[in-house]
Short mmCIF file of C-alpha atoms in Angstrom, two decimals:
data_model
loop_
_atom_site.label_atom_id
_atom_site.label_comp_id
_atom_site.label_asym_id
_atom_site.label_seq_id
_atom_site.Cartn_x
_atom_site.Cartn_y
_atom_site.Cartn_z
CA UNK A 114 0.00 0.00 0.00
CA UNK A 115 1.41 3.37 -1.02
CA UNK A 116 1.16 6.48 1.12
CA UNK A 117 -1.32 7.98 -1.37
CA UNK A 118 -3.63 4.95 -1.61
CA UNK A 119 -7.23 6.02 -0.76
CA UNK A 120 -8.30 5.40 2.81
CA UNK A 121 -10.47 2.46 3.77
CA UNK A 122 -12.87 4.25 6.10
CA UNK A 123 -15.10 2.36 8.54
CA UNK A 124 -17.41 4.39 10.73
CA UNK A 125 -17.62 2.79 14.16
CA UNK A 126 -20.80 4.70 14.98
CA UNK A 127 -23.74 5.05 12.58
CA UNK A 128 -27.47 4.68 13.16
CA UNK A 129 -30.42 3.05 11.43
CA UNK A 130 -34.00 2.39 12.35
CA UNK A 131 -37.46 2.16 10.86
CA UNK A 132 -40.07 4.86 11.29
CA UNK A 133 -41.40 3.61 14.61
CA UNK A 134 -44.88 2.55 13.47
CA UNK A 135 -43.32 0.27 10.81
CA UNK A 136 -41.81 -2.03 13.45
CA UNK A 137 -45.20 -3.70 13.95
CA UNK A 138 -44.54 -6.69 11.61
CA UNK A 139 -41.32 -7.44 13.52
CA UNK A 140 -43.02 -7.38 16.93
CA UNK A 141 -44.67 -10.43 18.50
CA UNK A 142 -48.45 -10.04 18.10
CA UNK A 143 -49.11 -10.30 21.83
CA UNK A 144 -47.36 -6.95 22.28
CA UNK A 145 -49.33 -5.05 19.63
CA UNK A 146 -51.71 -3.44 22.15
CA UNK A 147 -48.78 -2.21 24.23
CA UNK A 148 -47.19 -0.95 21.02
CA UNK A 149 -50.30 1.08 20.16
CA UNK A 150 -50.12 2.74 23.58
CA UNK A 151 -46.44 3.51 23.03
CA UNK A 152 -47.20 5.09 19.64
CA UNK A 153 -50.02 7.14 21.14
CA UNK A 154 -47.56 8.80 23.52
CA UNK A 155 -45.17 10.10 20.85
CA UNK A 156 -46.53 13.64 20.69
CA UNK A 157 -46.42 13.96 24.48
CA UNK A 158 -42.81 12.73 24.57
CA UNK A 159 -41.82 15.17 21.81
CA UNK A 160 -43.42 18.06 23.69
CA UNK A 161 -41.53 17.07 26.83
CA UNK A 162 -38.24 16.97 24.89
CA UNK A 163 -38.92 20.49 23.61
CA UNK A 164 -39.76 21.75 27.10
CA UNK A 165 -36.52 20.34 28.52
CA UNK A 166 -34.44 21.88 25.74
CA UNK A 167 -33.41 18.49 24.31
CA UNK A 168 -35.30 19.35 21.14
CA UNK A 169 -34.89 22.70 19.35
CA UNK A 170 -38.00 23.19 17.23
CA UNK A 171 -36.44 25.71 14.82
CA UNK A 172 -33.36 23.52 14.33
CA UNK A 173 -35.53 20.43 13.81
CA UNK A 174 -37.60 22.09 11.10
CA UNK A 175 -34.52 23.25 9.19
CA UNK A 176 -32.67 19.93 9.64
CA UNK A 177 -35.48 17.88 8.12
CA UNK A 178 -36.07 20.39 5.34
CA UNK A 179 -32.41 20.62 4.31
CA UNK A 180 -31.68 16.89 4.52
CA UNK A 181 -34.97 15.23 3.61
CA UNK A 182 -33.53 12.97 0.91
CA UNK A 183 -30.41 11.90 2.77
CA UNK A 184 -32.25 11.17 6.00
CA UNK A 185 -34.19 8.42 4.24
CA UNK A 186 -30.90 6.56 4.41
CA UNK A 187 -31.80 5.84 8.02
CA UNK A 188 -33.88 2.90 6.77
CA UNK A 189 -33.65 2.89 2.95
CA UNK A 190 -30.68 0.79 1.85
CA UNK A 191 -30.15 2.37 -1.58
CA UNK A 192 -30.22 5.90 -0.18
CA UNK A 193 -27.94 4.85 2.66
CA UNK A 194 -25.25 3.52 0.34
CA UNK A 195 -25.43 6.75 -1.67
CA UNK A 196 -24.82 8.79 1.49
CA UNK A 197 -22.00 6.54 2.72
CA UNK A 198 -20.30 6.67 -0.67
CA UNK A 199 -20.57 10.44 -0.74
CA UNK A 200 -18.85 10.63 2.63
CA UNK A 201 -16.14 8.17 1.54
CA UNK A 202 -17.25 5.59 4.13
CA UNK A 203 -16.82 2.01 2.94
CA UNK A 204 -18.37 0.25 5.94
CA UNK A 205 -20.12 1.00 9.19
CA UNK A 206 -21.18 -0.22 12.62
CA UNK A 207 -24.96 0.26 12.86
CA UNK A 208 -26.56 1.34 16.15
CA UNK A 209 -30.33 2.03 16.57
CA UNK A 210 -32.36 5.23 16.27
CA UNK A 211 -31.66 6.91 12.94
CA UNK A 212 -33.51 10.07 14.01
CA UNK A 213 -31.83 11.85 16.94
CA UNK A 214 -33.92 15.03 16.57
CA UNK A 215 -37.61 14.04 16.72
CA UNK A 216 -37.28 10.34 17.67
CA UNK A 217 -39.37 9.38 14.63
CA UNK A 218 -37.40 6.13 14.31
CA UNK A 219 -37.35 5.12 17.99
CA UNK A 220 -37.23 1.37 18.54
CA UNK A 221 -40.40 -0.03 20.18
CA UNK A 222 -40.86 0.84 23.85
CA UNK A 223 -37.86 3.19 23.84
CA UNK A 224 -35.23 0.45 23.88
CA UNK A 225 -32.90 2.13 21.38
CA UNK A 226 -30.31 4.62 22.62
CA UNK A 227 -32.43 5.00 25.75
CA UNK A 228 -32.04 1.31 26.60
CA UNK A 229 -31.91 1.14 30.39
CA UNK A 230 -31.86 -1.48 33.10
CA UNK A 231 -35.21 -0.42 34.58
CA UNK A 232 -37.33 -1.11 31.51
CA UNK A 233 -40.11 -3.65 31.77
CA UNK A 234 -38.29 -6.96 31.13
CA UNK A 235 -40.96 -8.34 28.79
CA UNK A 236 -41.53 -5.14 26.81
CA UNK A 237 -37.81 -4.39 26.76
CA UNK A 238 -36.91 -7.75 25.26
CA UNK A 239 -39.85 -7.61 22.83
CA UNK A 240 -38.82 -4.18 21.56
CA UNK A 241 -35.18 -5.21 21.29
CA UNK A 242 -36.03 -8.35 19.34
CA UNK A 243 -38.27 -6.40 16.95
CA UNK A 244 -35.42 -4.02 16.15
CA UNK A 245 -32.90 -6.87 15.92
CA UNK A 246 -35.09 -8.77 13.44
CA UNK A 247 -35.45 -5.72 11.22
CA UNK A 248 -31.76 -4.86 11.49
CA UNK A 249 -30.74 -8.38 10.45
CA UNK A 250 -32.82 -7.98 7.29
CA UNK A 251 -31.39 -4.51 6.70
CA UNK A 252 -27.71 -5.46 6.92
CA UNK A 253 -28.18 -8.70 4.97
CA UNK A 254 -28.46 -6.79 1.68
CA UNK A 255 -24.79 -5.71 1.84
CA UNK A 256 -23.29 -7.65 4.76
CA UNK A 257 -19.71 -6.74 3.85
CA UNK A 258 -20.52 -3.06 4.51
CA UNK A 259 -22.55 -3.27 7.72
CA UNK A 260 -22.00 -4.64 11.21
CA UNK A 261 -25.41 -4.60 12.89
CA UNK A 262 -25.48 -3.94 16.64
CA UNK A 263 -28.17 -6.01 18.36
CA UNK A 264 -30.01 -4.47 21.29
CA UNK A 265 -29.52 -6.56 24.43
CA UNK A 266 -31.57 -5.80 27.58
CA UNK A 267 -28.94 -7.52 29.68
CA UNK A 268 -30.73 -7.06 33.02
CA UNK A 269 -33.55 -9.37 31.84
CA UNK A 270 -33.50 -13.06 32.94
CA UNK A 271 -30.07 -14.45 32.04
CA UNK A 272 -31.30 -17.41 30.00
CA UNK A 273 -33.33 -15.10 27.74
CA UNK A 274 -30.38 -12.76 27.31
CA UNK A 275 -28.01 -15.57 26.35
CA UNK A 276 -30.58 -16.98 23.92
CA UNK A 277 -30.91 -13.58 22.24
CA UNK A 278 -27.14 -13.35 21.82
CA UNK A 279 -27.07 -16.64 19.93
CA UNK A 280 -30.20 -15.76 17.92
CA UNK A 281 -28.72 -12.38 16.95
CA UNK A 282 -25.45 -14.02 15.89
CA UNK A 283 -27.25 -16.61 13.77
CA UNK A 284 -29.30 -13.84 12.09
CA UNK A 285 -26.13 -12.09 10.88
CA UNK A 286 -25.67 -9.34 13.49
CA UNK A 287 -22.15 -8.68 14.72
CA UNK A 288 -22.17 -6.79 18.04
CA UNK A 289 -24.30 -6.21 21.13
CA UNK A 290 -25.42 -3.01 22.86
CA UNK A 291 -26.17 -3.22 26.57
CA UNK A 292 -27.67 -0.51 28.82
CA UNK A 293 -25.17 1.97 30.16
CA UNK A 294 -27.36 2.24 33.28
CA UNK A 295 -28.57 -0.78 35.28
CA UNK A 296 -30.59 1.50 37.63
CA UNK A 297 -32.14 -0.79 40.29
CA UNK A 298 -30.77 -4.06 38.88
CA UNK A 299 -27.49 -5.79 39.71
CA UNK A 300 -24.38 -3.82 38.66
CA UNK A 301 -22.15 -5.32 36.02
CA UNK A 302 -19.63 -6.66 38.52
CA UNK A 303 -22.28 -9.20 39.62
CA UNK A 304 -21.47 -12.80 38.69
CA UNK A 305 -25.02 -13.32 37.38
CA UNK A 306 -23.81 -11.71 34.14
CA UNK A 307 -20.90 -14.11 33.60
CA UNK A 308 -22.93 -16.39 31.26
CA UNK A 309 -23.71 -13.28 29.17
CA UNK A 310 -20.06 -12.23 28.90
CA UNK A 311 -19.11 -15.83 28.08
CA UNK A 312 -21.74 -16.08 25.33
CA UNK A 313 -20.64 -12.78 23.78
CA UNK A 314 -17.02 -13.95 23.76
CA UNK A 315 -17.99 -17.32 22.31
CA UNK A 316 -19.95 -15.63 19.52
CA UNK A 317 -17.13 -13.10 18.91
CA UNK A 318 -19.64 -10.27 19.35
CA UNK A 319 -18.22 -7.14 21.01
CA UNK A 320 -20.28 -5.70 23.86
CA UNK A 321 -20.93 -1.95 23.53
CA UNK A 322 -22.46 0.92 25.44
CA UNK A 323 -23.62 4.11 23.72
CA UNK A 324 -24.46 7.57 24.99
CA UNK A 325 -28.12 8.48 25.35
CA UNK A 326 -29.45 7.16 28.64
CA UNK A 327 -29.10 9.34 31.74
CA UNK A 328 -31.14 10.04 34.90
CA UNK A 329 -33.01 12.90 33.24
CA UNK A 330 -35.57 13.08 36.05
CA UNK A 331 -32.78 14.48 38.26
CA UNK A 332 -31.88 17.37 35.97
CA UNK A 333 -35.07 19.40 35.86
CA UNK A 334 -34.85 21.77 32.92
CA UNK A 335 -31.10 22.35 33.39
CA UNK A 336 -29.85 20.97 30.10
CA UNK A 337 -26.21 21.72 30.93
CA UNK A 338 -26.28 19.04 33.63
CA UNK A 339 -27.47 16.47 31.12
CA UNK A 340 -24.85 17.26 28.49
CA UNK A 341 -22.11 17.30 31.14
CA UNK A 342 -22.97 13.76 32.23
CA UNK A 343 -24.37 12.01 29.19
CA UNK A 344 -20.96 10.73 28.05
CA UNK A 345 -20.05 9.58 31.58
CA UNK A 346 -22.75 6.94 31.92
CA UNK A 347 -21.63 4.82 28.93
CA UNK A 348 -18.03 4.94 30.18
CA UNK A 349 -18.94 3.82 33.71
CA UNK A 350 -19.40 0.09 32.90
CA UNK A 351 -15.75 0.00 31.75
CA UNK A 352 -14.32 0.20 35.25
CA UNK A 353 -17.03 -2.10 36.65
CA UNK A 354 -15.99 -4.79 34.19
CA UNK A 355 -12.29 -4.14 34.61
CA UNK A 356 -11.91 -4.00 38.41
CA UNK A 357 -14.28 -6.94 38.99
CA UNK A 358 -12.12 -9.20 36.81
CA UNK A 359 -14.56 -9.68 33.93
CA UNK A 360 -11.80 -9.07 31.38
CA UNK A 361 -9.49 -11.45 33.25
CA UNK A 362 -12.10 -14.23 33.41
CA UNK A 363 -13.22 -13.70 29.80
CA UNK A 364 -10.11 -12.82 27.78
CA UNK A 365 -12.03 -13.22 24.52
CA UNK A 366 -14.58 -10.56 25.44
CA UNK A 367 -14.31 -7.25 23.56
CA UNK A 368 -15.87 -4.10 24.99
CA UNK A 369 -16.41 -0.70 23.39
CA UNK A 370 -17.74 2.69 24.46
CA UNK A 371 -19.51 4.60 21.67
CA UNK A 372 -20.27 8.28 21.08
CA UNK A 373 -18.74 9.39 24.37
CA UNK A 374 -15.51 10.79 23.01
CA UNK A 375 -12.15 9.56 24.27
CA UNK A 376 -10.96 12.78 25.93
CA UNK A 377 -11.67 11.31 29.37
CA UNK A 378 -9.63 8.13 28.93
CA UNK A 379 -6.00 9.31 29.41
CA UNK A 380 -6.59 10.63 32.93
CA UNK A 381 -8.81 7.67 33.84
CA UNK A 382 -6.19 5.23 32.60
CA UNK A 383 -3.39 7.10 34.40
CA UNK A 384 -5.37 7.01 37.62
CA UNK A 385 -6.29 3.30 37.40
CA UNK A 386 -2.79 2.17 36.43
CA UNK A 387 -1.23 4.12 39.29
CA UNK A 388 -3.64 2.56 41.78
CA UNK A 389 -2.87 -0.93 40.53
CA UNK A 390 0.89 -0.30 40.49
CA UNK A 391 0.90 0.88 44.11
CA UNK A 392 0.89 4.66 43.99
CA UNK A 393 1.21 6.36 47.35
CA UNK A 394 -2.47 7.26 47.49
CA UNK A 395 -3.54 3.62 47.10
CA UNK A 396 -1.10 1.83 49.39
CA UNK A 397 -3.60 1.64 52.26
CA UNK A 398 -5.93 -0.43 50.02
CA UNK A 399 -5.89 -4.21 49.72
CA UNK A 400 -4.33 -5.66 46.55
CA UNK A 401 -6.59 -5.81 43.51
CA UNK A 402 -6.89 -9.58 43.52
CA UNK A 403 -9.19 -9.83 40.49
CA UNK A 404 -6.53 -8.37 38.19
CA UNK A 405 -3.30 -9.97 37.03
CA UNK A 406 -2.03 -7.05 34.96
CA UNK A 407 -2.33 -3.24 34.92
CA UNK A 408 -5.61 -1.79 33.64
CA UNK A 409 -3.89 -0.37 30.53
CA UNK A 410 -2.98 -3.90 29.42
CA UNK A 411 -6.62 -4.99 29.56
CA UNK A 412 -7.55 -1.86 27.65
CA UNK A 413 -5.10 -2.62 24.86
CA UNK A 414 -6.16 -6.26 24.73
CA UNK A 415 -9.94 -6.01 24.97
CA UNK A 416 -11.28 -2.44 24.90
CA UNK A 417 -11.80 0.15 22.18
CA UNK A 418 -13.45 3.55 21.98
CA UNK A 419 -15.83 4.39 19.14
CA UNK A 420 -14.76 8.02 19.26
CA UNK A 421 -17.44 9.64 17.15
CA UNK A 422 -16.42 12.83 15.34
CA UNK A 423 -12.96 12.58 16.90
CA UNK A 424 -11.56 15.93 18.00
CA UNK A 425 -8.10 17.46 17.58
CA UNK A 426 -7.58 17.45 21.33
CA UNK A 427 -8.23 13.71 21.44
CA UNK A 428 -5.81 12.98 18.61
CA UNK A 429 -3.13 14.93 20.48
CA UNK A 430 -3.54 12.36 23.30
CA UNK A 431 -3.55 9.30 21.06
CA UNK A 432 -0.27 7.87 22.37
CA UNK A 433 -1.72 7.79 25.88
CA UNK A 434 -5.04 6.35 24.70
CA UNK A 435 -3.45 3.98 22.19
CA UNK A 436 -3.74 4.58 18.45
CA UNK A 437 -5.45 1.22 17.90
CA UNK A 438 -7.96 1.98 20.65
CA UNK A 439 -9.43 4.99 18.81
CA UNK A 440 -12.09 4.08 16.23
CA UNK A 441 -13.41 7.07 14.29
CA UNK A 442 -17.15 7.40 13.60
CA UNK A 443 -19.32 9.70 11.50
CA UNK A 444 -22.57 9.29 13.53
CA UNK A 445 -24.59 9.20 10.29
CA UNK A 446 -27.36 10.41 10.07
CA UNK A 447 -27.28 12.40 13.34
CA UNK A 448 -26.73 16.17 13.14
CA UNK A 449 -23.99 16.16 15.79
CA UNK A 450 -21.88 13.96 13.53
CA UNK A 451 -19.86 14.74 10.40
CA UNK A 452 -22.39 13.81 7.68
CA UNK A 453 -22.89 15.19 5.08
CA UNK A 454 -19.54 17.03 5.28
CA UNK A 455 -17.33 14.17 6.40
CA UNK A 456 -14.52 14.79 3.94
CA UNK A 457 -14.10 18.39 5.14
CA UNK A 458 -14.22 17.26 8.77
CA UNK A 459 -11.52 14.66 8.14
CA UNK A 460 -9.26 17.19 6.46
CA UNK A 461 -9.63 19.60 9.37
CA UNK A 462 -8.96 16.88 11.96
CA UNK A 463 -6.33 14.59 10.45
CA UNK A 464 -4.28 16.90 8.19
CA UNK A 465 -1.09 16.61 10.27
CA UNK A 466 -1.48 13.03 11.54
CA UNK A 467 0.86 10.36 10.08
CA UNK A 468 -0.81 8.38 7.31
CA UNK A 469 -0.16 4.97 8.88
CA UNK A 470 -1.82 6.06 12.12
CA UNK A 471 -4.68 7.68 10.23
CA UNK A 472 -5.34 4.40 8.42
CA UNK A 473 -5.65 2.60 11.76
CA UNK A 474 -8.00 5.13 13.37
CA UNK A 475 -10.18 5.69 10.29
CA UNK A 476 -10.77 2.06 9.48
CA UNK A 477 -8.29 -0.74 10.06
CA UNK A 478 -8.67 -0.78 13.86
CA UNK A 479 -12.45 -1.01 13.43
CA UNK A 480 -11.99 -3.84 10.93
CA UNK A 481 -10.05 -5.76 13.58
CA UNK A 482 -12.55 -5.00 16.36
CA UNK A 483 -15.69 -5.88 14.40
CA UNK A 484 -14.40 -8.48 11.95
CA UNK A 485 -14.85 -6.63 8.66
CA UNK A 486 -13.34 -8.29 5.59
CA UNK A 487 -10.71 -5.76 4.50
CA UNK A 488 -9.99 -7.54 1.21
CA UNK A 489 -13.67 -7.39 0.26
CA UNK A 490 -13.85 -3.67 1.05
CA UNK A 491 -10.63 -2.52 -0.62
CA UNK A 492 -12.01 -2.21 -4.20
CA UNK A 493 -14.82 0.01 -2.89
CA UNK A 494 -12.39 2.06 -0.79
CA UNK A 495 -10.21 2.68 -3.84
CA UNK A 496 -13.29 4.06 -5.62
CA UNK A 497 -14.82 6.26 -2.89
CA UNK A 498 -12.17 6.79 -0.21
CA UNK A 499 -10.36 10.11 0.13
CA UNK A 500 -6.61 10.05 -0.41
CA UNK A 501 -4.10 11.42 2.08
CA UNK A 502 -3.56 14.36 -0.27
CA UNK A 503 -7.28 15.14 -0.15
CA UNK A 504 -7.01 15.28 3.64
CA UNK A 505 -4.16 17.76 3.31
CA UNK A 506 -1.54 15.26 4.47
CA UNK A 507 1.86 16.06 2.99
CA UNK A 508 4.01 13.68 0.95
CA UNK A 509 7.00 13.93 3.30
CA UNK A 510 5.72 11.46 5.88
CA UNK A 511 9.11 11.20 7.55
CA UNK A 512 8.82 14.87 8.56
CA UNK A 513 5.26 14.38 9.80
CA UNK A 514 6.27 11.37 11.87
CA UNK A 515 9.25 13.26 13.26
CA UNK A 516 7.01 16.13 14.36
CA UNK A 517 5.20 13.74 16.71
CA UNK A 518 8.34 11.94 17.92
CA UNK A 519 8.38 13.47 21.40
CA UNK A 520 4.71 12.67 22.08
CA UNK A 521 5.15 9.12 20.83
CA UNK A 522 8.29 8.65 22.96
CA UNK A 523 6.55 9.90 26.11
CA UNK A 524 3.47 7.80 25.39
CA UNK A 525 1.88 6.75 28.67
CA UNK A 526 4.27 8.80 30.73
CA UNK A 527 3.41 6.98 33.95
CA UNK A 528 4.78 3.78 32.39
CA UNK A 529 7.66 5.15 30.29
CA UNK A 530 9.30 7.17 33.08
CA UNK A 531 9.22 10.28 30.91
CA UNK A 532 8.23 13.59 32.40
CA UNK A 533 4.66 14.62 31.83
CA UNK A 534 4.65 17.45 29.26
CA UNK A 535 3.49 20.46 31.30
CA UNK A 536 1.91 23.25 29.27
CA UNK A 537 4.10 26.34 29.19
CA UNK A 538 7.16 24.52 30.49
CA UNK A 539 10.54 25.04 28.85
CA UNK A 540 11.49 21.97 26.74
#
């Protein structure tokens, strides 16, 4: 592969879902009456979103007017491929809820991005299965380009959860989304979940959390509280799984955090590693018996971050996070993502990043995490993918690599014995 070969881009965070009322054929008939009640409450829920500031009516009207055709790609396969091609995206990981403005494509009973541990176990599983059945049909048309993420209400009875994992795998789906909040159910360190983690590892289906759920009833109409916390909840299960030994007991389990950025990870990783390695502040604590290696080693082995619309600040920290742990995502077709201007976003963000590292973060790391067939995607990538030159990346890659040499050498400074680079300090 030459330095100017087009990029194979895989978005680790995209969304698809039917207009909600069209899920009926995928829902068990015994839940149709409950579904009608759920549909009847849509206007009330939309009004409540507007009152709380989560929905901006003027923005919503303009968004749907300006992007009417492209937004059909949320459920229309042909339109979707047109939009992905236009953005230069060869493949994608597909989460629920295509509409993040008016919730017109919400999965039945609100089990999409709002999936939470306190949902009715029967309705929650029914809604999840309805979406999973549709999604399996959706991704089957071009399976090389889509990894469908099955909804998994993991706090439901364990035997039903494990059965849904195997059913989702057999239907052609490739990953699993669990609630970021267990609310009044057992936390994820509880051993009752071990059969679930084992089944996910056996099926080679990564477990994921995604931003969306939060204790909104606590916030009142103070939207700033919600946006300050909404990316914290999906990250929280990471340290529950890590410190309780889930990654040690299930070395084949892969876990990802989606649409929560990765800006928080360097300090979290620094703090956890130092505790494990016996920093002064943790010496009074008992040894962490569930772990046999530092947290950063489990992260590199089993964890990745679907860092949607990755920011410059996050890329500057990539040697602490781990280049292979950052999986870029477009968030199509959500307005907070990069679509329909992905190429311009990529140029702004990656213009001074080495090409080999860019290839990992824009696609190859996601291919490894989700099992995409790179050879099958390469002809498409050569046709639609932007080249390094189109991203403003210069031909002299030796100079680019050299410009990042100090950051790469320091890496995880708490492990490399290099001084932490203090802002404003004299080199």
